[in-house]
């Protein structure tokens, strides 16, 4: 589990299963991106959002951005994880900083790389670039983005 900012931690399933460490770090929210593999917490102070997302470049991850980013934003301290903590979870954290800090994809990605090795798969990166354009179009108001209308993978 790596701390990216005072609020956001990024990691893998092993980190997510260490409830003692989550509590020690005062984690109040856990965003899980690996469905049924996600642990269930005994401590009620940890709120959890679970998405069942495949790490495939054909997976439509952008459809979850609004819900995931609002969950991250509403959490005092949040741990975002997937199985390896490299692609799915990093995609959400990159998107969060793009939105919250009005950063480009590259700026957000580089910021996270300072704390943790990560690399969204090719399809997730392309969706982050689409998100970057949508953020600029709507002046960073994610409520104005119609995520359901974004087709992924694009038809040829």
Backbone as JSON, one array per atom type, in Angstrom:
{
  "sequence": "XXXXXXXXXXXXXXXXXXXXXXXXXXXXXXXXXXXXXXXXXXXXXXXXXXXXXXXXXXXXXXXXXXXXXXXXXXXXXXXXXXXXXXXXXXXXXXXXXXXXXXXXXXXXXXXXXXXXXXXXXXXXXXXXXXXXXXXXXXXXXXXXXXXXXXXXXXXX",
  "N": [[0.86, -1.18, 0.0], [0.72, 2.08, -1.01], [1.17, 5.48, -0.19], [-0.15, 8.14, -1.89], [-1.09, 10.77, -1.76], [-2.0, 12.89, 1.05], [-4.58, 12.04, 1.35], [-5.1, 9.9, -0.47], [-4.43, 6.51, -1.07], [-2.81, 3.85, -2.77], [-2.91, 0.54, -4.02], [-2.62, -3.08, -3.8], [-4.44, -6.26, -3.74], [-3.45, -7.68, -1.55], [-2.74, -5.64, 0.22], [-5.3, -4.63, 0.65], [-6.47, -6.64, 2.09], [-5.32, -6.42, 4.55], [-6.59, -5.41, 7.11], [-5.93, -4.37, 9.6], [-3.7, -2.73, 9.06], [-4.94, -0.88, 7.36], [-6.66, 0.39, 9.16], [-4.75, 1.42, 10.92], [-3.61, 3.35, 9.31], [-5.68, 5.07, 9.2], [-7.65, 4.77, 7.23], [-10.69, 5.39, 5.69], [-12.28, 4.78, 3.58], [-12.6, 2.3, 1.06], [-11.93, 1.54, -2.19], [-12.61, -0.96, -4.27], [-11.56, -2.86, -7.01], [-11.83, -5.41, -7.95], [-14.03, -7.13, -7.81], [-15.61, -10.05, -6.61], [-13.37, -11.0, -5.29], [-12.68, -9.07, -3.53], [-12.05, -8.07, -0.18], [-14.21, -8.29, 2.72], [-14.98, -6.06, 5.28], [-14.59, -6.11, 8.84], [-14.7, -3.97, 10.54], [-16.86, -1.34, 10.94], [-16.25, 1.28, 10.38], [-14.99, 1.5, 8.03], [-15.87, 2.3, 4.9], [-17.01, 0.87, 1.86], [-16.68, 0.5, -1.66], [-17.39, -1.52, -4.34], [-16.31, -2.66, -7.44], [-16.68, -4.79, -10.22], [-14.38, -5.36, -12.35], [-12.72, -6.17, -15.3], [-9.27, -6.51, -16.18], [-8.71, -5.61, -18.97], [-8.04, -4.38, -22.22], [-10.31, -3.95, -23.67], [-12.28, -3.49, -21.86], [-14.82, -1.43, -20.59], [-14.06, 0.97, -18.67], [-14.43, 3.62, -18.14], [-17.11, 4.12, -17.75], [-17.52, 3.82, -15.05], [-16.32, 5.94, -13.84], [-17.52, 8.39, -12.78], [-19.01, 7.56, -10.48], [-16.97, 6.24, -9.03], [-15.01, 8.29, -8.69], [-16.41, 10.18, -7.23], [-16.84, 8.71, -4.92], [-14.19, 8.39, -4.0], [-13.61, 11.09, -3.57], [-15.41, 11.73, -1.54], [-14.46, 10.38, 0.62], [-12.61, 10.52, 3.62], [-9.97, 9.51, 4.02], [-8.68, 7.33, 1.63], [-8.31, 4.08, 0.24], [-7.41, 2.71, -2.74], [-7.71, -0.1, -4.72], [-6.77, -2.93, -6.76], [-6.24, -6.16, -8.13], [-3.37, -6.34, -8.58], [-2.64, -3.71, -8.18], [-1.84, -2.0, -10.2], [-3.01, -1.43, -12.77], [-6.06, -1.23, -13.09], [-6.87, 0.0, -10.59], [-5.02, 2.09, -10.52], [-5.85, 3.51, -12.75], [-8.27, 4.66, -11.87], [-7.26, 6.32, -9.83], [-5.55, 8.01, -11.25], [-7.48, 9.25, -12.9], [-8.95, 10.53, -10.91], [-7.15, 12.49, -9.89], [-6.79, 13.93, -12.22], [-9.29, 15.09, -12.52], [-9.8, 16.36, -9.97], [-7.53, 17.95, -9.49], [-7.27, 19.27, -11.82], [-5.52, 18.29, -13.77], [-3.47, 17.08, -16.51], [-3.56, 13.91, -18.24], [-0.89, 12.93, -18.41], [0.46, 14.47, -16.44], [-0.85, 13.66, -14.08], [-0.37, 10.88, -14.13], [2.46, 10.83, -13.95], [2.78, 11.97, -11.43], [1.73, 10.0, -9.75], [3.5, 7.93, -10.34], [5.74, 8.75, -8.96], [5.38, 7.68, -6.5], [4.47, 5.07, -6.72], [4.85, 2.22, -8.77], [3.07, 1.98, -11.71], [0.71, 1.32, -14.36], [-1.69, 1.84, -16.47], [-3.58, -0.3, -18.61], [-3.53, -0.39, -22.26], [-6.1, 0.2, -23.33], [-7.38, 1.39, -21.12], [-5.75, 3.62, -20.81], [-6.35, 5.0, -23.19], [-9.03, 5.59, -22.66], [-8.72, 7.28, -20.47], [-7.54, 9.42, -21.76], [-9.67, 10.22, -23.37], [-11.36, 10.99, -21.31], [-9.89, 13.13, -20.32], [-10.23, 15.02, -22.4], [-13.03, 15.35, -22.22], [-13.27, 16.43, -19.65], [-12.08, 18.95, -19.99], [-13.86, 20.06, -21.86], [-16.18, 20.37, -20.34], [-15.44, 22.05, -18.33], [-14.32, 20.8, -16.07], [-16.44, 19.77, -14.59], [-17.76, 17.01, -13.55], [-20.36, 16.16, -13.41], [-21.55, 17.03, -15.66], [-20.76, 15.37, -17.66], [-21.71, 12.84, -19.84], [-21.3, 9.82, -19.19], [-22.3, 7.34, -19.91], [-22.78, 7.52, -22.57], [-20.39, 7.31, -23.8], [-18.75, 5.33, -25.92], [-17.17, 2.25, -25.56], [-15.38, -0.68, -26.27], [-14.48, 1.46, -29.05], [-16.49, 1.44, -32.03], [-15.43, 0.03, -35.09]],
  "CA": [[0.0, 0.0, 0.0], [1.54, 3.29, -1.13], [0.47, 6.74, 0.0], [0.07, 9.04, -3.01], [-1.27, 12.08, -1.13], [-2.51, 12.71, 2.42], [-5.91, 11.43, 1.26], [-5.23, 8.77, -1.39], [-3.49, 5.41, -1.04], [-2.99, 2.96, -3.92], [-2.24, -0.73, -3.77], [-3.11, -4.35, -4.34], [-5.36, -7.05, -2.93], [-2.79, -8.02, -0.28], [-2.93, -4.46, 1.07], [-6.72, -4.51, 0.97], [-6.81, -7.68, 3.08], [-4.67, -6.07, 5.81], [-7.51, -4.47, 7.76], [-5.2, -3.73, 10.7], [-2.9, -1.65, 8.47], [-5.87, 0.13, 6.88], [-7.1, 1.15, 10.33], [-3.58, 2.13, 11.42], [-3.44, 4.5, 8.43], [-6.91, 5.85, 9.29], [-8.4, 4.64, 5.98], [-12.14, 5.41, 5.94], [-12.95, 4.28, 2.38], [-11.84, 1.38, 0.21], [-12.49, 1.33, -3.52], [-12.11, -2.25, -4.74], [-11.82, -3.03, -8.45], [-11.69, -6.82, -8.35], [-15.26, -7.88, -7.59], [-15.8, -11.02, -5.54], [-12.11, -11.2, -4.56], [-12.52, -7.98, -2.58], [-12.36, -8.46, 1.2], [-15.29, -7.64, 3.45], [-14.35, -5.57, 6.5], [-15.29, -6.28, 10.11], [-14.85, -2.66, 11.15], [-17.87, -0.55, 10.22], [-15.77, 2.62, 10.06], [-14.47, 1.44, 6.66], [-16.9, 2.23, 3.86], [-16.43, 0.19, 0.7], [-17.34, 0.48, -2.97], [-16.79, -2.64, -5.08], [-16.59, -2.79, -8.87], [-16.15, -6.01, -10.84], [-13.81, -4.85, -13.6], [-11.62, -6.97, -15.87], [-8.11, -5.75, -16.64], [-8.62, -5.87, -20.41], [-8.14, -3.11, -22.93], [-11.67, -3.82, -24.2], [-13.19, -3.2, -20.75], [-15.31, -0.06, -20.49], [-13.84, 1.42, -17.29], [-14.85, 5.02, -18.02], [-18.49, 4.16, -17.29], [-17.51, 3.82, -13.59], [-15.55, 7.09, -13.34], [-18.27, 9.34, -11.94], [-19.3, 6.94, -9.18], [-15.71, 5.97, -8.34], [-14.34, 9.53, -8.31], [-17.19, 10.79, -6.15], [-16.56, 7.92, -3.72], [-12.85, 8.8, -3.54], [-13.7, 12.47, -3.09], [-16.21, 11.8, -0.31], [-13.76, 9.66, 1.68], [-11.58, 11.3, 4.3], [-8.77, 8.84, 3.52], [-9.2, 6.24, 0.81], [-7.39, 3.11, -0.35], [-7.93, 2.22, -4.02], [-6.93, -1.29, -5.05], [-7.22, -4.0, -7.64], [-5.46, -7.35, -7.8], [-1.95, -6.02, -8.49], [-2.43, -2.3, -7.87], [-1.06, -1.41, -11.29], [-3.77, -0.96, -13.93], [-7.43, -0.79, -12.81], [-6.91, 0.97, -9.49], [-4.24, 3.27, -10.93], [-6.68, 4.25, -13.69], [-9.18, 5.49, -11.08], [-6.51, 7.35, -9.11], [-5.14, 8.98, -12.27], [-8.68, 10.01, -13.27], [-9.31, 11.38, -9.77], [-6.28, 13.68, -9.87], [-7.09, 14.73, -13.43], [-10.51, 15.85, -12.23], [-9.71, 17.18, -8.76], [-6.41, 18.91, -9.57], [-7.26, 19.82, -13.19], [-4.25, 17.84, -14.35], [-3.54, 16.26, -17.71], [-3.25, 12.5, -18.01], [0.55, 12.78, -18.19], [0.81, 15.05, -15.13], [-1.39, 12.79, -13.04], [0.36, 9.61, -14.2], [3.81, 11.05, -13.43], [2.66, 12.22, -9.99], [1.55, 8.7, -9.09], [4.75, 7.17, -10.52], [6.69, 9.17, -7.94], [5.09, 6.93, -5.28], [4.16, 3.67, -6.98], [4.91, 1.75, -10.15], [1.73, 1.69, -12.22], [0.6, 1.41, -15.8], [-2.98, 1.43, -17.02], [-3.46, -0.98, -19.9], [-3.69, 0.49, -23.42], [-7.5, 0.63, -23.42], [-7.65, 2.31, -20.01], [-5.05, 4.87, -21.11], [-7.13, 5.68, -24.21], [-10.22, 6.13, -22.01], [-8.26, 8.42, -19.68], [-7.34, 10.54, -22.7], [-11.03, 10.67, -23.69], [-11.81, 11.69, -20.1], [-9.16, 14.41, -20.3], [-10.94, 15.93, -23.32], [-14.37, 15.62, -21.67], [-13.1, 17.35, -18.52], [-11.83, 20.29, -20.52], [-15.1, 20.52, -22.5], [-17.21, 20.72, -19.35], [-14.8, 22.84, -17.29], [-14.03, 19.91, -14.94], [-17.67, 19.42, -13.87], [-18.06, 15.64, -14.01], [-21.81, 15.96, -13.5], [-21.96, 17.4, -17.02], [-20.28, 14.36, -18.61], [-22.59, 11.69, -20.02], [-20.38, 8.69, -19.29], [-22.95, 6.2, -20.55], [-22.79, 7.72, -24.03], [-19.04, 7.09, -24.32], [-18.7, 3.96, -26.4], [-15.9, 1.57, -25.46], [-14.42, -0.17, -27.25], [-15.12, 2.16, -30.17], [-16.79, 0.61, -33.21], [-14.48, 0.28, -36.18]],
  "C": [[0.9, 1.23, 0.0], [0.68, 4.53, -0.99], [0.85, 7.68, -1.15], [-0.04, 10.48, -2.54], [-1.73, 11.83, 0.3], [-3.82, 11.93, 2.42], [-5.93, 10.09, 0.54], [-4.06, 7.79, -1.26], [-3.82, 4.48, -2.2], [-2.27, 1.66, -3.65], [-2.97, -1.92, -4.36], [-4.03, -5.06, -3.36], [-4.76, -7.44, -1.59], [-2.96, -6.86, 0.7], [-4.37, -4.3, 1.52], [-7.14, -5.51, 2.04], [-6.2, -7.4, 4.45], [-5.47, -4.99, 6.53], [-6.82, -3.72, 8.9], [-4.38, -2.54, 10.18], [-3.78, -0.53, 7.93], [-6.32, 1.02, 8.04], [-5.96, 1.98, 10.91], [-3.33, 3.41, 10.61], [-4.69, 5.38, 8.35], [-7.69, 5.88, 7.97], [-9.89, 4.53, 6.32], [-12.93, 4.87, 4.75], [-12.04, 3.37, 1.6], [-12.61, 1.2, -1.09], [-11.83, 0.1, -4.11], [-12.52, -2.46, -6.2], [-11.74, -4.49, -8.89], [-12.84, -7.69, -7.85], [-15.28, -8.78, -6.38], [-14.53, -11.3, -4.74], [-11.91, -10.16, -3.47], [-12.89, -8.44, -1.16], [-13.56, -7.71, 1.75], [-14.72, -7.29, 4.82], [-15.24, -5.75, 7.72], [-15.61, -4.92, 10.73], [-15.8, -1.8, 10.31], [-17.41, 0.86, 9.88], [-15.19, 2.68, 8.64], [-15.64, 1.27, 5.7], [-16.25, 1.65, 2.61], [-17.32, 0.3, -0.53], [-16.62, -0.59, -3.77], [-17.27, -2.61, -6.52], [-15.98, -4.1, -9.35], [-15.67, -5.63, -12.24], [-12.67, -5.75, -14.05], [-10.51, -6.05, -16.33], [-7.86, -6.13, -18.1], [-8.77, -4.55, -21.14], [-9.5, -2.91, -23.59], [-12.7, -3.51, -23.12], [-13.53, -1.72, -20.72], [-15.19, 0.38, -19.03], [-14.37, 2.84, -17.08], [-16.29, 5.14, -17.51], [-18.59, 4.22, -15.76], [-16.87, 5.08, -13.0], [-16.33, 7.97, -12.39], [-18.51, 8.77, -10.55], [-18.02, 6.72, -8.37], [-15.05, 7.26, -7.84], [-15.1, 10.25, -7.19], [-16.99, 10.02, -4.83], [-15.19, 8.31, -3.14], [-12.93, 10.18, -2.91], [-14.42, 12.57, -1.76], [-15.53, 11.11, 0.87], [-12.69, 10.55, 2.29], [-10.19, 10.81, 3.9], [-9.25, 7.59, 2.81], [-8.06, 5.38, 0.27], [-8.06, 2.55, -1.6], [-7.06, 1.03, -4.43], [-7.6, -2.13, -6.12], [-6.35, -5.2, -7.26], [-3.98, -7.02, -7.6], [-1.64, -4.58, -8.15], [-1.7, -1.54, -8.96], [-1.94, -0.77, -12.37], [-5.14, -0.39, -13.56], [-7.48, 0.29, -11.74], [-6.15, 2.24, -9.85], [-5.05, 4.13, -11.9], [-7.64, 5.17, -12.93], [-8.44, 6.62, -10.36], [-6.01, 8.42, -10.09], [-6.33, 9.86, -12.64], [-9.08, 10.97, -12.14], [-8.47, 12.65, -9.75], [-6.47, 14.55, -11.1], [-8.28, 15.65, -13.15], [-10.27, 16.85, -11.1], [-8.66, 18.27, -8.87], [-6.29, 19.56, -10.94], [-5.92, 19.53, -13.88], [-4.5, 17.12, -15.67], [-3.3, 14.8, -17.3], [-1.78, 12.34, -17.63], [0.98, 13.31, -16.82], [0.36, 14.14, -13.99], [-0.63, 11.47, -12.97], [1.75, 9.76, -13.59], [3.8, 11.29, -11.92], [2.54, 10.9, -9.23], [2.82, 7.87, -9.19], [5.83, 7.56, -9.51], [6.54, 8.34, -6.66], [4.89, 5.44, -5.5], [4.28, 3.37, -8.47], [3.48, 1.42, -10.59], [1.74, 1.83, -13.74], [-0.74, 0.93, -16.28], [-2.78, 0.73, -18.36], [-3.82, -0.01, -21.02], [-5.11, 1.04, -23.54], [-7.87, 1.62, -22.33], [-6.98, 3.65, -20.26], [-5.85, 5.67, -22.15], [-8.4, 6.31, -23.6], [-9.87, 7.31, -21.1], [-8.04, 9.65, -20.56], [-8.69, 11.1, -23.18], [-11.58, 11.5, -22.52], [-11.15, 13.06, -19.99], [-9.87, 15.45, -21.19], [-12.31, 16.32, -22.78], [-14.29, 16.59, -20.5], [-12.91, 18.79, -18.98], [-13.1, 20.88, -21.12], [-16.13, 21.01, -21.5], [-16.65, 21.49, -18.16], [-14.68, 22.07, -15.97], [-15.25, 19.63, -14.06], [-18.11, 18.03, -14.33], [-19.55, 15.34, -14.06], [-22.34, 16.3, -14.9], [-21.5, 16.39, -18.08], [-21.27, 13.2, -18.66], [-21.71, 10.46, -20.27], [-20.99, 7.5, -20.03], [-22.95, 6.32, -22.07], [-21.4, 7.5, -24.65], [-18.9, 5.61, -24.66], [-17.28, 3.39, -26.27], [-16.14, 0.07, -25.5], [-15.14, 0.49, -28.42], [-15.38, 1.2, -31.32], [-15.84, 1.01, -34.32], [-15.18, 0.72, -37.43]]
}
